PDB file of C-alpha atoms in Angstrom:
ATOM      1  CA  MET Y   1       4.960  24.465   2.571  1.00  0.00           C
ATOM      2  CA  ILE Y   2       3.850  25.427  -0.924  1.00  0.00           C
ATOM      3  CA  GLY Y   3       7.350  26.843  -1.445  1.00  0.00           C
ATOM      4  CA  TYR Y   4       8.671  23.296  -1.303  1.00  0.00           C
ATOM      5  CA  TYR Y   5       6.408  22.392  -4.233  1.00  0.00           C
ATOM      6  CA  LYS Y   6       6.943  25.634  -6.169  1.00  0.00           C
ATOM      7  CA  LYS Y   7       8.591  23.807  -9.080  1.00  0.00           C
ATOM      8  CA  HIS Y   8       5.560  21.541  -9.544  1.00  0.00           C
ATOM      9  CA  VAL Y   9       3.036  24.338  -9.093  1.00  0.00           C
ATOM     10  CA  LEU Y  10       4.779  26.478 -11.715  1.00  0.00           C
ATOM     11  CA  ALA Y  11       5.093  23.548 -14.120  1.00  0.00           C
ATOM     12  CA  LEU Y  12       1.399  22.728 -13.782  1.00  0.00           C
ATOM     13  CA  SER Y  13       0.441  26.398 -14.129  1.00  0.00           C
ATOM     14  CA  GLU Y  14       2.369  26.583 -17.376  1.00  0.00           C
ATOM     15  CA  ARG Y  15       0.818  23.364 -18.671  1.00  0.00           C
ATOM     16  CA  VAL Y  16      -2.712  24.532 -17.856  1.00  0.00           C
ATOM     17  CA  HIS Y  17      -1.998  27.868 -19.525  1.00  0.00           C
ATOM     18  CA  ASN Y  18      -0.831  26.031 -22.653  1.00  0.00           C
ATOM     19  CA  ILE Y  19      -3.954  23.857 -22.599  1.00  0.00           C
ATOM     20  CA  ARG Y  20      -6.143  26.980 -22.430  1.00  0.00           C
ATOM     21  CA  GLN Y  21      -4.261  28.442 -25.387  1.00  0.00           C
ATOM     22  CA  ASN Y  22      -4.651  25.283 -27.457  1.00  0.00           C
ATOM     23  CA  THR Y  23      -7.460  22.970 -26.331  1.00  0.00           C
ATOM     24  CA  ALA Y  24      -6.881  20.794 -29.399  1.00  0.00           C
ATOM     25  CA  ASP Y  25      -3.492  19.603 -28.049  1.00  0.00           C
ATOM     26  CA  LEU Y  26      -4.743  16.346 -26.557  1.00  0.00           C
ATOM     27  CA  ASP Y  27      -1.243  14.994 -25.949  1.00  0.00           C
ATOM     28  CA  LEU Y  28      -0.569  17.886 -23.582  1.00  0.00           C
ATOM     29  CA  LEU Y  29      -3.899  17.151 -21.892  1.00  0.00           C
ATOM     30  CA  ILE Y  30      -2.868  13.532 -21.268  1.00  0.00           C
ATOM     31  CA  GLU Y  31       0.633  14.511 -20.076  1.00  0.00           C
ATOM     32  CA  THR Y  32      -0.798  17.093 -17.678  1.00  0.00           C
ATOM     33  CA  GLN Y  33      -3.230  14.566 -16.220  1.00  0.00           C
ATOM     34  CA  LEU Y  34      -0.358  12.116 -15.710  1.00  0.00           C
ATOM     35  CA  TYR Y  35       1.629  14.858 -13.968  1.00  0.00           C
ATOM     36  CA  ILE Y  36      -1.296  15.682 -11.654  1.00  0.00           C
ATOM     37  CA  LEU Y  37      -1.956  11.990 -11.041  1.00  0.00           C
ATOM     38  CA  LYS Y  38       1.676  11.430 -10.050  1.00  0.00           C
ATOM     39  CA  ARG Y  39       1.556  14.367  -7.607  1.00  0.00           C
ATOM     40  CA  VAL Y  40      -1.729  13.106  -6.121  1.00  0.00           C
ATOM     41  CA  LEU Y  41      -0.422   9.553  -5.681  1.00  0.00           C
ATOM     42  CA  ILE Y  42       2.813  10.743  -4.032  1.00  0.00           C
ATOM     43  CA  THR Y  43       0.901  13.032  -1.673  1.00  0.00           C
ATOM     44  CA  GLU Y  44      -1.594  10.290  -0.784  1.00  0.00           C
ATOM     45  CA  GLU Y  45       1.287   7.939   0.031  1.00  0.00           C
ATOM     46  CA  ARG Y  46       2.894  10.539   2.313  1.00  0.00           C
ATOM     47  CA  LYS Y  47      -0.445  11.211   3.992  1.00  0.00           C
ATOM     48  CA  SER Y  48      -0.904   7.479   4.664  1.00  0.00           C
ATOM     49  CA  GLN Y  49       2.609   7.225   6.112  1.00  0.00           C
ATOM     50  CA  TYR Y  50       2.004  10.166   8.451  1.00  0.00           C
ATOM     51  CA  LYS Y  51      -1.345   8.744   9.555  1.00  0.00           C
ATOM     52  CA  SER Y  52       0.178   5.349  10.359  1.00  0.00           C
ATOM     53  CA  GLN Y  53       2.982   7.046  12.313  1.00  0.00           C
ATOM     54  CA  VAL Y  54       0.411   9.035  14.302  1.00  0.00           C
ATOM     55  CA  SER Y  55      -1.539   5.860  15.017  1.00  0.00           C
ATOM     56  CA  ALA Y  56       1.585   4.018  16.184  1.00  0.00           C
ATOM     57  CA  LEU Y  57       2.662   6.906  18.415  1.00  0.00           C
ATOM     58  CA  LYS Y  58      -0.814   7.227  19.947  1.00  0.00           C
ATOM     59  CA  GLY Y  59      -0.746   3.496  20.661  1.00  0.00           C
ATOM     60  CA  GLU Y  60       2.646   3.891  22.293  1.00  0.00           C
ATOM     61  CA  LEU Y  61       1.358   6.814  24.358  1.00  0.00           C
ATOM     62  CA  ARG Y  62      -1.638   4.777  25.567  1.00  0.00           C
ATOM     63  CA  GLY Y  63       0.253   1.544  26.120  1.00  0.00           C
ATOM     64  CA  ARG Y  64       3.294   2.773  28.021  1.00  0.00           C
ATOM     65  CA  ARG Y  65       3.642   4.650  31.255  1.00  0.00           C
ATOM     66  CA  LEU Y  66       5.863   7.551  30.334  1.00  0.00           C
ATOM     67  CA  ALA Y  67       7.317  10.319  32.415  1.00  0.00           C
ATOM     68  CA  LYS Y  68       5.608  13.688  31.939  1.00  0.00           C
ATOM     69  CA  LYS Y  69       8.544  15.035  29.945  1.00  0.00           C
ATOM     70  CA  ASP Y  70       8.625  12.018  27.609  1.00  0.00           C
ATOM     71  CA  ALA Y  71       4.839  12.067  27.191  1.00  0.00           C
ATOM     72  CA  ALA Y  72       4.968  15.787  26.326  1.00  0.00           C
ATOM     73  CA  LEU Y  73       7.655  15.129  23.700  1.00  0.00           C
ATOM     74  CA  LEU Y  74       5.616  12.300  22.213  1.00  0.00           C
ATOM     75  CA  LYS Y  75       2.466  14.458  22.134  1.00  0.00           C
ATOM     76  CA  SER Y  76       4.451  17.218  20.437  1.00  0.00           C
ATOM     77  CA  LYS Y  77       5.653  14.773  17.788  1.00  0.00           C
ATOM     78  CA  ILE Y  78       2.081  13.532  17.269  1.00  0.00           C
ATOM     79  CA  GLY Y  79       0.929  17.143  16.837  1.00  0.00           C
ATOM     80  CA  ARG Y  80       3.593  17.818  14.191  1.00  0.00           C
ATOM     81  CA  LEU Y  81       2.650  14.660  12.296  1.00  0.00           C
ATOM     82  CA  GLU Y  82      -1.048  15.561  12.439  1.00  0.00           C
ATOM     83  CA  MET Y  83      -0.163  18.955  10.942  1.00  0.00           C
ATOM     84  CA  ARG Y  84       1.637  17.149   8.134  1.00  0.00           C
ATOM     85  CA  VAL Y  85      -1.506  15.083   7.489  1.00  0.00           C
ATOM     86  CA  LYS Y  86      -3.496  18.331   7.229  1.00  0.00           C
ATOM     87  CA  ASP Y  87      -0.844  19.771   4.913  1.00  0.00           C
ATOM     88  CA  CYS Y  88      -1.133  16.715   2.667  1.00  0.00           C
ATOM     89  CA  HIS Y  89      -4.905  17.093   2.621  1.00  0.00           C
ATOM     90  CA  TRP Y  90      -4.526  20.726   1.581  1.00  0.00           C
ATOM     91  CA  LEU Y  91      -1.916  19.793  -1.036  1.00  0.00           C
ATOM     92  CA  LEU Y  92      -4.299  17.223  -2.542  1.00  0.00           C
ATOM     93  CA  TYR Y  93      -6.831  20.032  -2.878  1.00  0.00           C
ATOM     94  CA  ILE Y  94      -4.203  22.159  -4.681  1.00  0.00           C
ATOM     95  CA  TRP Y  95      -3.299  19.387  -7.148  1.00  0.00           C
ATOM     96  CA  ARG Y  96      -6.988  18.848  -7.898  1.00  0.00           C
ATOM     97  CA  CYS Y  97      -7.417  22.585  -8.504  1.00  0.00           C
ATOM     98  CA  PHE Y  98      -5.243  22.089 -11.572  1.00  0.00           C
ATOM     99  CA  GLY Y  99      -7.636  19.345 -12.690  1.00  0.00           C
ATOM    100  CA  ASP Y 100     -10.450  21.868 -12.214  1.00  0.00           C
ATOM    101  CA  ALA Y 101      -8.537  24.343 -14.355  1.00  0.00           C
ATOM    102  CA  ILE Y 102      -8.431  21.759 -17.135  1.00  0.00           C
ATOM    103  CA  ALA Y 103     -12.185  21.170 -16.848  1.00  0.00           C
ATOM    104  CA  PHE Y 104     -12.887  24.908 -16.908  1.00  0.00           C
ATOM    105  CA  SER Y 105     -10.679  25.236 -20.008  1.00  0.00           C
ATOM    106  CA  TYR Y 106     -13.071  23.018 -21.960  1.00  0.00           C
ATOM    107  CA  LEU Y 107     -16.427  23.537 -20.254  1.00  0.00           C
ATOM    108  CA  ASP Y 108     -18.641  26.366 -19.130  1.00  0.00           C
ATOM    109  CA  LYS Y 109     -18.663  26.890 -15.344  1.00  0.00           C
ATOM    110  CA  TRP Y 110     -22.444  26.576 -15.273  1.00  0.00           C
ATOM    111  CA  ALA Y 111     -22.203  23.177 -16.960  1.00  0.00           C
ATOM    112  CA  ILE Y 112     -19.809  21.955 -14.246  1.00  0.00           C
ATOM    113  CA  LYS Y 113     -21.688  23.316 -11.236  1.00  0.00           C
ATOM    114  CA  PRO Y 114     -24.393  20.582 -11.088  1.00  0.00           C
ATOM    115  CA  PHE Y 115     -21.693  17.888 -10.905  1.00  0.00           C
ATOM    116  CA  TYR Y 116     -20.567  19.277  -7.546  1.00  0.00           C
ATOM    117  CA  PHE Y 117     -23.834  18.367  -5.814  1.00  0.00           C
ATOM    118  CA  GLU Y 118     -25.762  15.203  -5.012  1.00  0.00           C
ATOM    119  CA  SER Y 119     -28.140  14.208  -7.803  1.00  0.00           C
ATOM    120  CA  LYS Y 120     -31.355  14.395  -5.750  1.00  0.00           C
ATOM    121  CA  THR Y 121     -30.504  16.988  -3.092  1.00  0.00           C
ATOM    122  CA  THR Y 122     -28.649  20.268  -2.801  1.00  0.00           C
ATOM    123  CA  HIS Y 123     -25.966  18.696  -0.601  1.00  0.00           C
ATOM    124  CA  ILE Y 124     -22.365  18.731  -1.800  1.00  0.00           C
ATOM    125  CA  LYS Y 125     -21.303  15.299  -3.013  1.00  0.00           C
ATOM    126  CA  GLN Y 126     -18.491  13.512  -1.228  1.00  0.00           C
ATOM    127  CA  SER Y 127     -15.057  14.244  -2.689  1.00  0.00           C
ATOM    128  CA  ALA Y 128     -12.878  11.636  -4.357  1.00  0.00           C
ATOM    129  CA  GLY Y 129     -11.179   9.139  -2.087  1.00  0.00           C
ATOM    130  CA  HIS Y 130      -7.677   7.773  -2.428  1.00  0.00           C
ATOM    131  CA  MET Y 131      -6.641   7.047  -5.981  1.00  0.00           C
ATOM    132  CA  GLY Y 132      -3.650   4.925  -5.040  1.00  0.00           C
ATOM    133  CA  GLY Y 133      -4.393   1.213  -4.928  1.00  0.00           C
ATOM    134  CA  LYS Y 134      -7.669   1.706  -6.772  1.00  0.00           C
ATOM    135  CA  ASP Y 135      -8.321  -1.294  -9.031  1.00  0.00           C
ATOM    136  CA  GLY Y 136     -10.245   0.641 -11.665  1.00  0.00           C
ATOM    137  CA  LEU Y 137      -7.676   3.427 -12.126  1.00  0.00           C
ATOM    138  CA  TYR Y 138      -6.005   1.633 -15.039  1.00  0.00           C
ATOM    139  CA  ARG Y 139      -9.330   1.071 -16.763  1.00  0.00           C
ATOM    140  CA  GLU Y 140     -10.310   4.684 -16.236  1.00  0.00           C
ATOM    141  CA  PHE Y 141      -7.072   5.950 -17.731  1.00  0.00           C
ATOM    142  CA  ALA Y 142      -7.377   3.453 -20.592  1.00  0.00           C
ATOM    143  CA  LEU Y 143     -10.739   5.066 -21.381  1.00  0.00           C
ATOM    144  CA  VAL Y 144      -9.079   8.507 -21.374  1.00  0.00           C
ATOM    145  CA  LEU Y 145      -6.457   7.197 -23.819  1.00  0.00           C
ATOM    146  CA  ASP Y 146      -9.170   5.631 -25.983  1.00  0.00           C
ATOM    147  CA  ALA Y 147     -10.975   8.972 -26.118  1.00  0.00           C
ATOM    148  CA  ARG Y 148      -7.661  10.533 -27.193  1.00  0.00           C
ATOM    149  CA  LYS Y 149      -7.475   8.083 -30.117  1.00  0.00           C
ATOM    150  CA  HIS Y 150     -10.912   9.314 -31.200  1.00  0.00           C
ATOM    151  CA  GLU Y 151      -9.832  12.980 -30.884  1.00  0.00           C
ATOM    152  CA  VAL Y 152     -12.106  13.620 -27.888  1.00  0.00           C
ATOM    153  CA  PRO Y 153     -10.657  15.375 -24.831  1.00  0.00           C
ATOM    154  CA  ALA Y 154     -11.254  13.387 -21.650  1.00  0.00           C
ATOM    155  CA  LEU Y 155     -10.480  13.966 -17.994  1.00  0.00           C
ATOM    156  CA  LEU Y 156     -10.263  11.695 -14.958  1.00  0.00           C
ATOM    157  CA  THR Y 157     -12.869  13.170 -12.632  1.00  0.00           C
ATOM    158  CA  ASP Y 158     -10.948  12.103  -9.519  1.00  0.00           C
ATOM    159  CA  LEU Y 159      -8.341  14.692 -10.504  1.00  0.00           C
ATOM    160  CA  THR Y 160     -10.864  17.487  -9.898  1.00  0.00           C
ATOM    161  CA  ASN Y 161     -12.541  19.046  -6.886  1.00  0.00           C
ATOM    162  CA  THR Y 162     -15.692  20.025  -8.752  1.00  0.00           C
ATOM    163  CA  ILE Y 163     -16.762  17.094 -10.941  1.00  0.00           C
ATOM    164  CA  ARG Y 164     -17.826  14.502  -8.390  1.00  0.00           C
ATOM    165  CA  HIS Y 165     -19.906  12.159 -10.543  1.00  0.00           C
ATOM    166  CA  GLY Y 166     -18.526   9.312 -12.614  1.00  0.00           C
ATOM    167  CA  ASP Y 167     -14.940   8.367 -13.318  1.00  0.00           C
ATOM    168  CA  VAL Y 168     -14.170   9.946 -16.700  1.00  0.00           C
ATOM    169  CA  SER Y 169     -15.601  13.105 -18.253  1.00  0.00           C
ATOM    170  CA  LEU Y 170     -15.593  13.565 -21.993  1.00  0.00           C
ATOM    171  CA  LEU Y 171     -15.018  17.258 -22.690  1.00  0.00           C
ATOM    172  CA  GLY Y 172     -15.850  17.409 -26.382  1.00  0.00           C
ATOM    173  CA  ALA Y 173     -19.165  19.286 -25.967  1.00  0.00           C
ATOM    174  CA  SER Y 174     -20.284  22.254 -23.885  1.00  0.00           C
ATOM    175  CA  ASP Y 175     -21.529  19.889 -21.143  1.00  0.00           C
ATOM    176  CA  PRO Y 176     -19.349  17.072 -19.785  1.00  0.00           C
ATOM    177  CA  TYR Y 177     -20.377  13.553 -20.705  1.00  0.00           C
ATOM    178  CA  VAL Y 178     -19.674  11.577 -17.535  1.00  0.00           C
ATOM    179  CA  ILE Y 179     -18.847   7.877 -17.728  1.00  0.00           C
ATOM    180  CA  GLU Y 180     -18.767   5.451 -14.812  1.00  0.00           C
ATOM    181  CA  VAL Y 181     -16.084   2.775 -15.243  1.00  0.00           C
ATOM    182  CA  LYS Y 182     -16.732  -0.472 -13.403  1.00  0.00           C
ATOM    183  CA  SER Y 183     -14.011  -2.999 -12.661  1.00  0.00           C
ATOM    184  CA  SER Y 184     -16.269  -5.664 -11.132  1.00  0.00           C
ATOM    185  CA  ALA Y 185     -19.304  -7.599 -12.287  1.00  0.00           C
ATOM    186  CA  ASN Y 186     -21.357  -6.588  -9.232  1.00  0.00           C
ATOM    187  CA  VAL Y 187     -24.837  -5.245  -9.833  1.00  0.00           C
ATOM    188  CA  ASN Y 188     -26.119  -2.686  -7.311  1.00  0.00           C
ATOM    189  CA  GLN Y 189     -27.937   0.659  -7.203  1.00  0.00           C
ATOM    190  CA  ARG Y 190     -24.796   2.625  -8.127  1.00  0.00           C
ATOM    191  CA  VAL Y 191     -24.183   0.492 -11.216  1.00  0.00           C
ATOM    192  CA  VAL Y 192     -27.816   0.892 -12.264  1.00  0.00           C
ATOM    193  CA  ARG Y 193     -27.579   4.727 -11.898  1.00  0.00           C
TER     194      ARG Y 193
END
């Protein structure tokens, strides 16, 4: 499957290599994040389509009385679609690995490690959910662009597997400065933290 995406993997590898060579090129940093974001959004959309197809086929399998042969064919199709969902999940992990590579280009690995875990326990924090359809995504990226105007490298944390706190990480120092971007006026425990 990765062979199908070889062009994108090679392009991102080259971009990350160029970022590592010149961390001051903030335009390349923004372009690379947009590239990763596009790949993530496309993959999430495909994953959602496959999941809805699986759901519809399972409903059809439950709701209709099919001959054994037809039921076996339908189950086989469901199995193939479920494999595609797993492939999309794995591909999302791959795209976010490039986001990790960006973070590791600017930060020390020991500075990133605590952001992988819950704040009060040693449990791994839940990974980022779907980015597509997220109301605050535009505000988050606007903050990244604003940091660019002030010559500070910034990264959307949802584009990484390792930084699981906040929405945007400023990468100008040895430790990331994590910012939570809120799109609503709600006040709850998360907002207070």
